Structure formats: C-alpha cells, structure tokens
C-alpha cells in the first residue's frame, strides 16, 4: 500500500484510531507506549446488547507473521475488561500464510479471544467506504445527516410570520410569501477525555479528570466553537436527524446550498487536543519537603488527551427575506425542526435608527413599507394612520409640523385648513390650546396679522 509509506508507524496508528472511530467503534483510544515502540489501539463495540473490548495491533510493515498474532492473543488474555474480548491486527502490507492460519484456527476452535486480520487490500476497501484519502492518510469527513430545517407540522414560513405578529399596523394576511433559502452548514460534535496527574517529591499536586464536549463550526478556515445555545440545539436534536439526500428540500425552499467540511477528521482531532491542552494548563502552588513554596505549570501531555468521538452533522441555516414596498426584511436562524436559534432579526429593527430588539414597539408604515420605532412613527394628519418620518411629507400648520403620505394629501389638507375658522385652526395645536386662554388669543391675533386684518 505504497500511498501510506510516507507515514511513520505512530502516524499510521493515529490514522487507524480515526478510522475505527469513523466506523462506529466506541471509546476508541491509544494505550500506553510499549517497549517495542508500538501503541495498541483500544476500543469497544456492542453486539446483541453485550459490550466487547477490542485490542488492536497496528503494523506499518510489508509483511506480518504468526508471532505478531500470537503475541496479541496473549496480550488480550491479560487485558483487564469485565466482558468478552477480541483482537485485531491491521497492516499496510500483507499477512503470511502461518499468520492467517493461526487466526483462522482461533475462529474455528471457538477461542474466547478471536483475532481479525486486516491487510492493505482491506484498508483500500475501508478507505472507499469512509472517504479516506490514501494519498495523505487523512479522512475526509463524509456526512449525509442533517438536523431538520423546518417543522413538518407547520408551513415553512411560519417562523417569519410569527415574528411579524409583534409589529403594529400589519396583519399576517397582508404579508407576501417570503423568499426562503437554507444553507446546510457543517458542524462536528467532539467528545474528549483528559486524564493527567502531576506529582512531585511531596506527592500529587494537581489532577485533571475531565470529559469535554463541544460543537464546532466546521466550514473552511479555522474551526470555531459554537455558542452555548447552538451547541444545545445540536445536542438536543442529534437523535432526530434526517437524510440530506433523501429529502427533497428544493420543494419547500426557494434556494438550497450545502457547504463542505473544511478540515479532515484528523485535523479536527489535532485541533481539539491542542485546545484542551491549552485549556487545562494551569499554574499551581505547593509547599516542598523543605517548607519552601514552589509554583509549577501543569500542562497535560498530548497523550493525556483522548478524543472519544467526532460526530459530523449538518446544521440548517434558514434565511427568509420579505419584500414590503421599499424595504426588505431578513429573518435568519439555525433550525432543528420546531426549535430555532436566531442569527439575524431584521424585523424588530427601526429602519431609520439603531433601535432594535423585541422589547421595543415597532409600527409598520403602509405608505413605504418601513418598520419604525416610536421616535420615527407619526400619525398621518389626513387619514389618521401611521406614517414614518422617512417618507412623510411635512408642513407646519398652527405652529406645529403635520405629516402626510404625499403631496396630494398635503394639498387636500391645505384646502381644509384654509376653510377652518380661527378657533378650529387653534385646535390643530393642542399644546398651544392647553397653554390657556392668553396663548389661544395670541395665536388668533397672529393669524389676523398674517391675514392682513390688523
């Protein structure tokens, strides 16, 4: 298997650890380094409800003979595990006839510690199955599962229509059908154990025994830790995924896009180990036997960190855009059936200022389609309906600014205003009227002066 020849023995063992994890084995980890500089891979599987331990010997050699298989058989017999155990030898090359015969005899005789042999040809077939790039020894992440991008019990645009319910002066029936698109974004759920003990002459000064779980955005570029609410969305819905290929998402959505995983599984494992190594590094203070106080930086070794699982899944990023006259409103969220995590709420936002958030009051302007906060929403003088300051035509009447939908409404009110008696014109400025009789008389006198009567 010449394409793997550039890998060292240890790199080959690292690769096989990822291969077995991808194939669905559980609790995959590497054992302590042995005297012959080989590191077995330990893992488990469940068959008919019974959990079994599997001890794997990885040999990056051209030929593997019977002694290697016999040695592994002895190692399995002494391996401590409360349950059935079996073995596996994996090589990039081939097995000799005696090695194959020995493994077959264990199977035929019903030996309690059977051993499976996987040679280079078997690895080629496995590579095709899991997306292993034999030319660099890395595993491309292949995934056909996604969280559900919409609630099958509701219309696809239900979330955006619900969002518009908080907006005053607009009814759901008045909303056009939004343009809806979904982007399936790759994420990986990583579970890793860190087990490290730090000792000095006075004994144990620090211990790490931690299981970490995180969800990582896995598109091109550096991996990025997902926020807590996104991580919870993935974790709580991971068991109800749907097949990305079997569902026809082109029917409910106007546009569908699928992003590729940006890193290999090995690269995500290395990234997780680096991150956990930094995270768990700490400085401790302790007192020595001589009553002197010391400080020591405790950094776990990479071998102290074992990545237990790397589970890929697609996270639907749903974006609705609604056209209302002169404005377009976006509403975007990560979806998992009826559950959502908001990314962008362009509905609860004033188009004229920075006011945003669901705690504010917003009003729809039917004249231009704007959604505006109270500071930018006025009452149209002629029709008594809301109008935003962005589109309104203004003019001062009775020393107060009036707002109109357009020039036609303004001209109509001009004619009405001209025909009003002075006391009615005064009522156009209630603050002036509320100031008292003197203020009202002054206002009437000003009108008479302007009209040339005085």
Short mmCIF file of C-alpha atoms in Angstrom, two decimals:
data_model
loop_
_atom_site.label_atom_id
_atom_site.label_comp_id
_atom_site.label_asym_id
_atom_site.label_seq_id
_atom_site.Cartn_x
_atom_site.Cartn_y
_atom_site.Cartn_z
CA UNK A 1 0.00 0.00 0.00
CA UNK A 2 2.58 2.46 -1.20
CA UNK A 3 0.47 5.57 -0.73
CA UNK A 4 0.78 5.22 3.07
CA UNK A 5 4.52 4.60 3.08
CA UNK A 6 5.30 8.21 3.96
CA UNK A 7 3.53 7.86 7.30
CA UNK A 8 5.56 6.89 10.34
CA UNK A 9 4.44 3.98 12.49
CA UNK A 10 2.95 6.32 15.05
CA UNK A 11 1.19 8.37 12.37
CA UNK A 12 -0.31 5.17 11.00
CA UNK A 13 -1.61 4.29 14.46
CA UNK A 14 -3.11 7.78 14.79
CA UNK A 15 -4.78 7.30 11.44
CA UNK A 16 -6.24 3.92 12.40
CA UNK A 17 -7.62 5.41 15.61
CA UNK A 18 -9.61 7.85 13.46
CA UNK A 19 -10.62 5.08 11.04
CA UNK A 20 -12.12 2.97 13.80
CA UNK A 21 -13.89 5.94 15.31
CA UNK A 22 -15.38 6.73 11.90
CA UNK A 23 -16.52 3.12 11.51
CA UNK A 24 -18.61 3.48 14.67
CA UNK A 25 -16.50 1.82 17.34
CA UNK A 26 -16.82 3.35 20.79
CA UNK A 27 -14.33 4.61 23.39
CA UNK A 28 -11.51 4.50 20.84
CA UNK A 29 -8.17 5.47 22.40
CA UNK A 30 -4.50 4.60 22.29
CA UNK A 31 -2.85 2.56 25.01
CA UNK A 32 0.42 3.45 26.66
CA UNK A 33 3.52 3.24 24.52
CA UNK A 34 5.05 -0.24 24.80
CA UNK A 35 8.65 -1.38 24.91
CA UNK A 36 8.69 -2.25 21.22
CA UNK A 37 7.59 1.31 20.45
CA UNK A 38 4.19 0.15 19.27
CA UNK A 39 0.97 1.64 20.58
CA UNK A 40 -2.10 -0.54 20.59
CA UNK A 41 -5.48 0.97 19.92
CA UNK A 42 -8.15 0.04 22.44
CA UNK A 43 -11.85 0.31 21.64
CA UNK A 44 -15.23 -1.25 22.26
CA UNK A 45 -18.33 -2.31 20.38
CA UNK A 46 -21.75 -3.62 21.34
CA UNK A 47 -23.10 -6.83 19.80
CA UNK A 48 -26.56 -8.14 20.74
CA UNK A 49 -26.56 -5.86 23.77
CA UNK A 50 -23.18 -7.09 25.03
CA UNK A 51 -20.22 -4.72 25.19
CA UNK A 52 -16.92 -6.17 23.96
CA UNK A 53 -13.37 -4.90 24.26
CA UNK A 54 -11.13 -4.92 21.18
CA UNK A 55 -7.34 -4.69 21.32
CA UNK A 56 -5.76 -3.62 18.04
CA UNK A 57 -2.15 -4.05 16.95
CA UNK A 58 -1.11 -1.71 14.12
CA UNK A 59 1.85 -2.78 11.96
CA UNK A 60 3.19 -0.40 9.35
CA UNK A 61 5.24 -3.12 7.62
CA UNK A 62 5.27 -5.05 4.38
CA UNK A 63 4.72 -8.45 6.00
CA UNK A 64 3.19 -9.57 9.31
CA UNK A 65 3.94 -13.09 10.51
CA UNK A 66 2.43 -15.52 13.01
CA UNK A 67 4.47 -14.28 16.05
CA UNK A 68 2.71 -10.89 15.95
CA UNK A 69 -0.71 -12.57 16.04
CA UNK A 70 0.34 -14.92 18.85
CA UNK A 71 1.72 -12.05 20.91
CA UNK A 72 -1.55 -10.14 20.54
CA UNK A 73 -3.51 -13.23 21.63
CA UNK A 74 -1.51 -13.34 24.86
CA UNK A 75 -1.98 -9.61 25.40
CA UNK A 76 -5.76 -9.96 25.03
CA UNK A 77 -5.90 -12.72 27.64
CA UNK A 78 -4.26 -10.47 30.25
CA UNK A 79 -6.11 -7.29 29.29
CA UNK A 80 -8.40 -6.24 32.14
CA UNK A 81 -12.00 -5.93 30.97
CA UNK A 82 -15.24 -7.11 32.52
CA UNK A 83 -16.70 -8.80 29.47
CA UNK A 84 -15.78 -10.56 26.24
CA UNK A 85 -12.61 -9.52 24.43
CA UNK A 86 -11.22 -9.94 20.95
CA UNK A 87 -8.29 -8.70 18.88
CA UNK A 88 -7.44 -7.17 15.55
CA UNK A 89 -4.19 -6.78 13.62
CA UNK A 90 -4.06 -4.07 10.96
CA UNK A 91 -1.23 -3.70 8.47
CA UNK A 92 -0.46 -1.65 5.39
CA UNK A 93 1.10 -4.78 3.88
CA UNK A 94 0.06 -8.44 3.96
CA UNK A 95 -0.11 -11.40 6.34
CA UNK A 96 1.96 -14.55 5.92
CA UNK A 97 0.28 -17.91 5.47
CA UNK A 98 1.05 -19.06 9.04
CA UNK A 99 -0.40 -15.80 10.42
CA UNK A 100 -3.66 -16.34 8.52
CA UNK A 101 -3.79 -20.00 9.55
CA UNK A 102 -3.32 -19.14 13.23
CA UNK A 103 -6.12 -16.53 13.18
CA UNK A 104 -8.45 -18.93 11.31
CA UNK A 105 -7.77 -21.69 13.85
CA UNK A 106 -8.76 -19.39 16.71
CA UNK A 107 -12.07 -18.70 14.97
CA UNK A 108 -12.77 -22.36 14.15
CA UNK A 109 -11.97 -23.59 17.67
CA UNK A 110 -14.24 -21.04 19.33
CA UNK A 111 -11.33 -19.43 21.16
CA UNK A 112 -12.52 -16.81 23.70
CA UNK A 113 -10.05 -14.30 22.21
CA UNK A 114 -10.50 -14.43 18.42
CA UNK A 115 -8.39 -12.17 16.21
CA UNK A 116 -9.39 -10.46 12.97
CA UNK A 117 -6.74 -9.65 10.35
CA UNK A 118 -7.00 -6.53 8.15
CA UNK A 119 -4.42 -6.18 5.38
CA UNK A 120 -3.65 -3.46 2.87
CA UNK A 121 -6.35 -4.58 0.45
CA UNK A 122 -8.94 -4.49 3.23
CA UNK A 123 -7.77 -0.97 4.08
CA UNK A 124 -8.35 0.12 0.49
CA UNK A 125 -11.96 -1.07 0.71
CA UNK A 126 -12.43 0.65 4.07
CA UNK A 127 -10.94 3.82 2.59
CA UNK A 128 -13.59 3.86 -0.12
CA UNK A 129 -16.30 3.36 2.47
CA UNK A 130 -15.33 6.18 4.84
CA UNK A 131 -13.76 8.71 2.47
CA UNK A 132 -10.13 8.07 3.43
CA UNK A 133 -7.71 9.91 1.18
CA UNK A 134 -4.96 7.33 0.76
CA UNK A 135 -2.61 9.90 -0.72
CA UNK A 136 -2.23 11.83 2.52
CA UNK A 137 -3.54 9.40 5.11
CA UNK A 138 -6.33 11.75 6.16
CA UNK A 139 -10.02 11.07 6.48
CA UNK A 140 -12.32 13.46 4.68
CA UNK A 141 -15.48 13.95 6.67
CA UNK A 142 -18.42 12.48 4.81
CA UNK A 143 -21.86 13.20 6.19
CA UNK A 144 -25.38 12.66 4.88
CA UNK A 145 -27.33 13.63 8.01
CA UNK A 146 -28.82 16.99 8.84
CA UNK A 147 -30.96 18.46 11.56
CA UNK A 148 -34.45 19.06 10.17
CA UNK A 149 -34.56 22.53 8.55
CA UNK A 150 -38.24 23.16 9.29
CA UNK A 151 -41.13 21.96 11.40
CA UNK A 152 -43.06 19.40 9.31
CA UNK A 153 -46.21 20.24 11.27
CA UNK A 154 -46.22 23.90 10.12
CA UNK A 155 -45.72 25.96 6.98
CA UNK A 156 -42.14 26.72 6.14
CA UNK A 157 -42.68 30.49 6.55
CA UNK A 158 -44.43 30.17 9.92
CA UNK A 159 -41.41 31.46 11.91
CA UNK A 160 -41.20 34.69 9.91
CA UNK A 161 -44.96 35.25 10.10
CA UNK A 162 -44.84 34.77 13.86
CA UNK A 163 -42.04 37.34 14.05
CA UNK A 164 -44.24 39.91 12.28
CA UNK A 165 -47.03 39.47 14.86
CA UNK A 166 -45.24 41.90 17.19
CA UNK A 167 -45.29 44.67 14.58
CA UNK A 168 -48.21 47.08 14.92
CA UNK A 169 -50.41 48.09 11.99
CA UNK A 170 -49.75 44.95 9.93
CA UNK A 171 -51.71 41.72 9.64
CA UNK A 172 -50.32 38.30 8.77
CA UNK A 173 -52.69 38.16 5.81
CA UNK A 174 -51.06 41.31 4.42
CA UNK A 175 -47.61 39.70 4.28
CA UNK A 176 -46.32 38.40 0.95
CA UNK A 177 -44.76 34.95 0.72
CA UNK A 178 -41.11 35.41 1.74
CA UNK A 179 -38.16 34.12 -0.24
CA UNK A 180 -36.83 31.20 1.80
CA UNK A 181 -33.42 29.62 1.48
CA UNK A 182 -31.49 27.07 3.51
CA UNK A 183 -27.76 26.59 3.77
CA UNK A 184 -26.65 23.29 5.28
CA UNK A 185 -23.61 24.25 7.35
CA UNK A 186 -21.26 21.53 8.64
CA UNK A 187 -20.61 21.15 12.36
CA UNK A 188 -18.88 18.46 14.38
CA UNK A 189 -19.61 17.37 17.93
CA UNK A 190 -16.36 16.46 19.68
CA UNK A 191 -16.09 14.50 22.90
CA UNK A 192 -12.69 14.15 24.55
CA UNK A 193 -11.30 12.92 27.86
CA UNK A 194 -8.36 14.48 29.66
CA UNK A 195 -6.73 12.36 32.36
CA UNK A 196 -3.49 13.69 33.83
CA UNK A 197 -1.73 13.51 37.20
CA UNK A 198 1.09 15.84 38.23
CA UNK A 199 3.41 14.71 41.00
CA UNK A 200 6.49 16.00 42.77
CA UNK A 201 8.50 14.69 45.71
CA UNK A 202 5.63 15.73 48.01
CA UNK A 203 3.07 13.74 46.09
CA UNK A 204 0.21 14.67 43.74
CA UNK A 205 -0.07 18.44 43.37
CA UNK A 206 -2.67 18.56 40.59
CA UNK A 207 -5.06 16.19 38.85
CA UNK A 208 -7.22 16.51 35.74
CA UNK A 209 -10.09 14.09 35.16
CA UNK A 210 -12.42 15.78 32.70
CA UNK A 211 -14.75 14.91 29.85
CA UNK A 212 -15.27 17.81 27.45
CA UNK A 213 -17.96 18.14 24.82
CA UNK A 214 -18.20 20.90 22.28
CA UNK A 215 -19.84 21.71 18.96
CA UNK A 216 -17.58 23.23 16.34
CA UNK A 217 -18.48 25.11 13.17
CA UNK A 218 -16.63 23.13 10.54
CA UNK A 219 -16.59 25.14 7.33
CA UNK A 220 -13.41 26.23 5.58
CA UNK A 221 -10.99 28.16 7.73
CA UNK A 222 -10.18 27.72 11.40
CA UNK A 223 -12.67 25.67 13.45
CA UNK A 224 -14.86 27.88 15.62
CA UNK A 225 -16.55 26.88 18.86
CA UNK A 226 -20.32 27.22 18.62
CA UNK A 227 -22.19 29.31 21.18
CA UNK A 228 -23.91 27.57 24.07
CA UNK A 229 -27.38 27.89 22.54
CA UNK A 230 -26.21 26.47 19.20
CA UNK A 231 -24.42 23.62 20.98
CA UNK A 232 -27.60 22.86 22.91
CA UNK A 233 -29.65 22.94 19.69
CA UNK A 234 -27.35 20.35 18.11
CA UNK A 235 -27.07 18.16 21.21
CA UNK A 236 -30.80 18.08 21.89
CA UNK A 237 -31.73 17.21 18.31
CA UNK A 238 -28.83 14.99 17.24
CA UNK A 239 -31.04 11.90 17.53
CA UNK A 240 -33.73 13.17 15.15
CA UNK A 241 -31.69 13.89 12.04
CA UNK A 242 -32.93 13.31 8.51
CA UNK A 243 -31.10 12.13 5.41
CA UNK A 244 -29.72 15.08 3.49
CA UNK A 245 -30.07 13.31 0.17
CA UNK A 246 -33.43 11.57 0.62
CA UNK A 247 -35.50 14.67 1.49
CA UNK A 248 -36.42 16.93 -1.40
CA UNK A 249 -35.62 20.29 0.15
CA UNK A 250 -35.94 22.03 -3.21
CA UNK A 251 -39.71 21.93 -2.89
CA UNK A 252 -40.23 23.88 0.35
CA UNK A 253 -37.24 26.19 -0.14
CA UNK A 254 -36.56 28.59 -2.98
CA UNK A 255 -32.81 28.01 -2.74
CA UNK A 256 -30.67 25.26 -1.20
CA UNK A 257 -26.92 25.31 -0.58
CA UNK A 258 -24.65 22.72 1.01
CA UNK A 259 -21.21 23.61 2.38
CA UNK A 260 -18.33 21.17 2.63
CA UNK A 261 -16.45 20.27 5.77
CA UNK A 262 -13.34 22.41 5.82
CA UNK A 263 -10.97 20.06 7.65
CA UNK A 264 -10.26 16.36 7.84
CA UNK A 265 -11.22 14.30 10.85
CA UNK A 266 -7.57 14.04 11.84
CA UNK A 267 -7.20 17.81 11.72
CA UNK A 268 -10.25 18.30 13.96
CA UNK A 269 -8.81 15.80 16.40
CA UNK A 270 -5.48 17.63 16.48
CA UNK A 271 -7.26 20.95 16.91
CA UNK A 272 -9.29 19.60 19.82
CA UNK A 273 -6.19 18.18 21.52
CA UNK A 274 -4.33 21.49 21.15
CA UNK A 275 -7.29 23.45 22.53
CA UNK A 276 -7.75 21.14 25.53
CA UNK A 277 -4.04 21.15 26.24
CA UNK A 278 -4.13 24.95 26.46
CA UNK A 279 -7.40 24.97 28.38
CA UNK A 280 -6.20 22.60 31.10
CA UNK A 281 -2.74 24.13 31.50
CA UNK A 282 -2.57 25.87 34.86
CA UNK A 283 -0.06 27.03 37.45
CA UNK A 284 -0.29 25.55 40.95
CA UNK A 285 1.45 26.47 44.19
CA UNK A 286 2.65 23.83 46.63
CA UNK A 287 4.97 23.53 49.63
CA UNK A 288 8.01 21.28 49.36
CA UNK A 289 9.51 18.99 51.96
CA UNK A 290 11.79 21.85 52.97
CA UNK A 291 8.79 24.11 53.69
CA UNK A 292 9.65 26.24 50.66
CA UNK A 293 6.75 27.36 48.48
CA UNK A 294 7.04 26.45 44.79
CA UNK A 295 4.99 27.17 41.69
CA UNK A 296 4.70 24.72 38.82
CA UNK A 297 2.99 24.97 35.46
CA UNK A 298 0.95 21.83 34.93
CA UNK A 299 0.44 21.17 31.22
CA UNK A 300 -1.12 17.85 30.20
CA UNK A 301 0.72 15.82 27.61
CA UNK A 302 -0.99 15.22 24.29
CA UNK A 303 -1.12 11.54 25.23
CA UNK A 304 -3.21 12.52 28.29
CA UNK A 305 -5.99 13.71 25.97
CA UNK A 306 -8.12 11.15 24.16
CA UNK A 307 -10.70 12.19 21.59
CA UNK A 308 -13.58 9.76 22.05
CA UNK A 309 -15.83 10.82 19.20
CA UNK A 310 -16.06 13.23 16.29
CA UNK A 311 -19.65 13.27 15.08
CA UNK A 312 -20.45 15.31 11.96
CA UNK A 313 -23.88 16.68 11.13
CA UNK A 314 -25.30 19.48 9.03
CA UNK A 315 -26.88 22.45 10.78
CA UNK A 316 -29.56 24.18 8.65
CA UNK A 317 -29.15 27.95 8.37
CA UNK A 318 -32.56 29.23 7.24
CA UNK A 319 -32.97 32.75 5.89
CA UNK A 320 -36.29 34.37 4.97
CA UNK A 321 -36.46 37.69 3.12
CA UNK A 322 -39.75 39.57 2.92
CA UNK A 323 -40.32 42.41 0.44
CA UNK A 324 -42.60 45.19 1.74
CA UNK A 325 -42.76 48.15 -0.65
CA UNK A 326 -39.38 49.91 -0.48
CA UNK A 327 -37.85 47.65 2.18
CA UNK A 328 -36.58 44.08 2.51
CA UNK A 329 -36.64 42.37 5.89
CA UNK A 330 -34.39 39.42 6.72
CA UNK A 331 -35.06 36.82 9.36
CA UNK A 332 -32.36 34.17 9.83
CA UNK A 333 -31.91 31.32 12.27
CA UNK A 334 -30.40 27.89 12.82
CA UNK A 335 -33.16 25.31 12.68
CA UNK A 336 -33.83 21.91 14.16
CA UNK A 337 -37.47 21.12 13.46
CA UNK A 338 -39.57 23.49 15.60
CA UNK A 339 -36.50 24.63 17.59
CA UNK A 340 -34.53 27.66 16.46
CA UNK A 341 -31.56 29.84 17.40
CA UNK A 342 -31.86 33.35 15.96
CA UNK A 343 -28.99 34.71 13.88
CA UNK A 344 -30.47 37.90 12.45
CA UNK A 345 -33.78 39.60 13.22
CA UNK A 346 -34.21 42.36 10.68
CA UNK A 347 -37.91 42.63 11.51
CA UNK A 348 -37.63 44.01 15.04
CA UNK A 349 -35.42 46.89 13.97
CA UNK A 350 -36.17 50.50 13.09
CA UNK A 351 -35.13 51.25 9.51
CA UNK A 352 -34.22 54.84 10.49
CA UNK A 353 -32.03 54.32 13.57
CA UNK A 354 -30.20 51.72 15.65
CA UNK A 355 -33.22 50.79 17.77
CA UNK A 356 -33.64 47.00 17.75
CA UNK A 357 -34.78 44.10 19.89
CA UNK A 358 -38.10 42.51 20.74
CA UNK A 359 -38.57 44.68 23.84
CA UNK A 360 -39.27 47.76 21.68
CA UNK A 361 -42.51 48.76 19.94
CA UNK A 362 -42.43 48.98 16.15
CA UNK A 363 -45.05 50.17 13.69
CA UNK A 364 -45.46 49.34 10.03
CA UNK A 365 -45.83 52.24 7.60
CA UNK A 366 -48.20 51.21 4.79
CA UNK A 367 -47.04 54.16 2.70
CA UNK A 368 -43.44 52.98 2.13
CA UNK A 369 -43.22 49.63 3.93
CA UNK A 370 -40.92 50.84 6.70
CA UNK A 371 -40.86 49.33 10.18
CA UNK A 372 -40.07 52.17 12.56
CA UNK A 373 -39.69 52.82 16.27
CA UNK A 374 -41.97 55.34 18.08
CA UNK A 375 -39.48 58.16 17.51
CA UNK A 376 -39.81 57.71 13.77
CA UNK A 377 -43.52 56.96 13.57
CA UNK A 378 -46.11 59.73 13.25
CA UNK A 379 -49.86 59.94 12.65
CA UNK A 380 -50.83 61.00 9.14
CA UNK A 381 -52.98 64.12 9.57
CA UNK A 382 -55.49 63.49 6.81
CA UNK A 383 -56.16 59.78 7.25
CA UNK A 384 -55.13 59.26 10.89
CA UNK A 385 -52.97 56.23 10.04
CA UNK A 386 -49.27 55.67 10.92
CA UNK A 387 -46.64 57.12 8.64
CA UNK A 388 -42.88 57.01 9.14
CA UNK A 389 -40.70 60.09 9.19
CA UNK A 390 -38.66 58.70 6.33
CA UNK A 391 -41.38 59.01 3.71
CA UNK A 392 -43.75 61.60 5.18
CA UNK A 393 -44.32 65.00 3.55
CA UNK A 394 -44.32 67.71 6.23
CA UNK A 395 -45.58 71.25 6.62
CA UNK A 396 -46.25 73.46 9.62
CA UNK A 397 -49.82 74.38 10.46
CA UNK A 398 -50.79 76.26 13.61
CA UNK A 399 -47.10 76.40 14.50
CA UNK A 400 -46.96 72.57 14.53
CA UNK A 401 -45.50 70.17 11.96
CA UNK A 402 -48.05 67.92 10.26
CA UNK A 403 -47.21 64.66 8.46
CA UNK A 404 -48.74 63.44 5.18
CA UNK A 405 -48.42 60.42 2.94
CA UNK A 406 -47.80 62.52 -0.18
CA UNK A 407 -48.26 65.90 -1.83
CA UNK A 408 -51.86 65.10 -2.75
CA UNK A 409 -52.80 64.58 0.91
CA UNK A 410 -50.93 67.73 1.86
CA UNK A 411 -52.78 69.80 -0.74
CA UNK A 412 -56.12 68.39 0.39
CA UNK A 413 -55.41 69.37 3.98
CA UNK A 414 -54.22 72.83 2.92
CA UNK A 415 -57.65 73.43 1.42
CA UNK A 416 -59.39 72.12 4.55
CA UNK A 417 -57.17 74.20 6.79
CA UNK A 418 -57.80 77.37 4.79
CA UNK A 419 -61.54 76.91 5.27
CA UNK A 420 -61.28 76.42 9.04
CA UNK A 421 -62.40 79.21 11.42
CA UNK A 422 -59.62 80.55 13.69
CA UNK A 423 -60.69 78.61 16.77
CA UNK A 424 -60.63 75.35 14.81
CA UNK A 425 -57.19 76.12 13.45
CA UNK A 426 -56.05 76.67 17.03
CA UNK A 427 -57.20 73.13 17.83
CA UNK A 428 -54.57 71.82 15.39
CA UNK A 429 -52.02 72.58 18.12
CA UNK A 430 -53.37 71.08 21.32
CA UNK A 431 -50.29 72.08 23.30
CA UNK A 432 -50.96 75.68 22.38
CA UNK A 433 -54.60 75.38 23.35
CA UNK A 434 -53.67 73.67 26.59
CA UNK A 435 -51.44 76.66 27.47
CA UNK A 436 -54.52 78.74 28.37
CA UNK A 437 -56.79 81.48 27.06
CA UNK A 438 -53.99 84.03 26.68
CA UNK A 439 -51.98 81.72 24.45
CA UNK A 440 -55.03 81.00 22.34
CA UNK A 441 -55.79 84.75 21.97
CA UNK A 442 -52.21 85.44 20.96
CA UNK A 443 -52.46 82.71 18.36
CA UNK A 444 -55.69 84.16 16.92
CA UNK A 445 -54.15 87.65 16.80
CA UNK A 446 -51.14 86.25 14.93
CA UNK A 447 -53.46 84.70 12.39
CA UNK A 448 -55.29 88.03 11.90
CA UNK A 449 -51.99 89.83 11.43
CA UNK A 450 -50.85 87.27 8.88
CA UNK A 451 -54.18 87.61 7.07
CA UNK A 452 -53.84 91.42 6.91
CA UNK A 453 -56.91 92.08 9.03
CA UNK A 454 -54.89 94.01 11.64
#
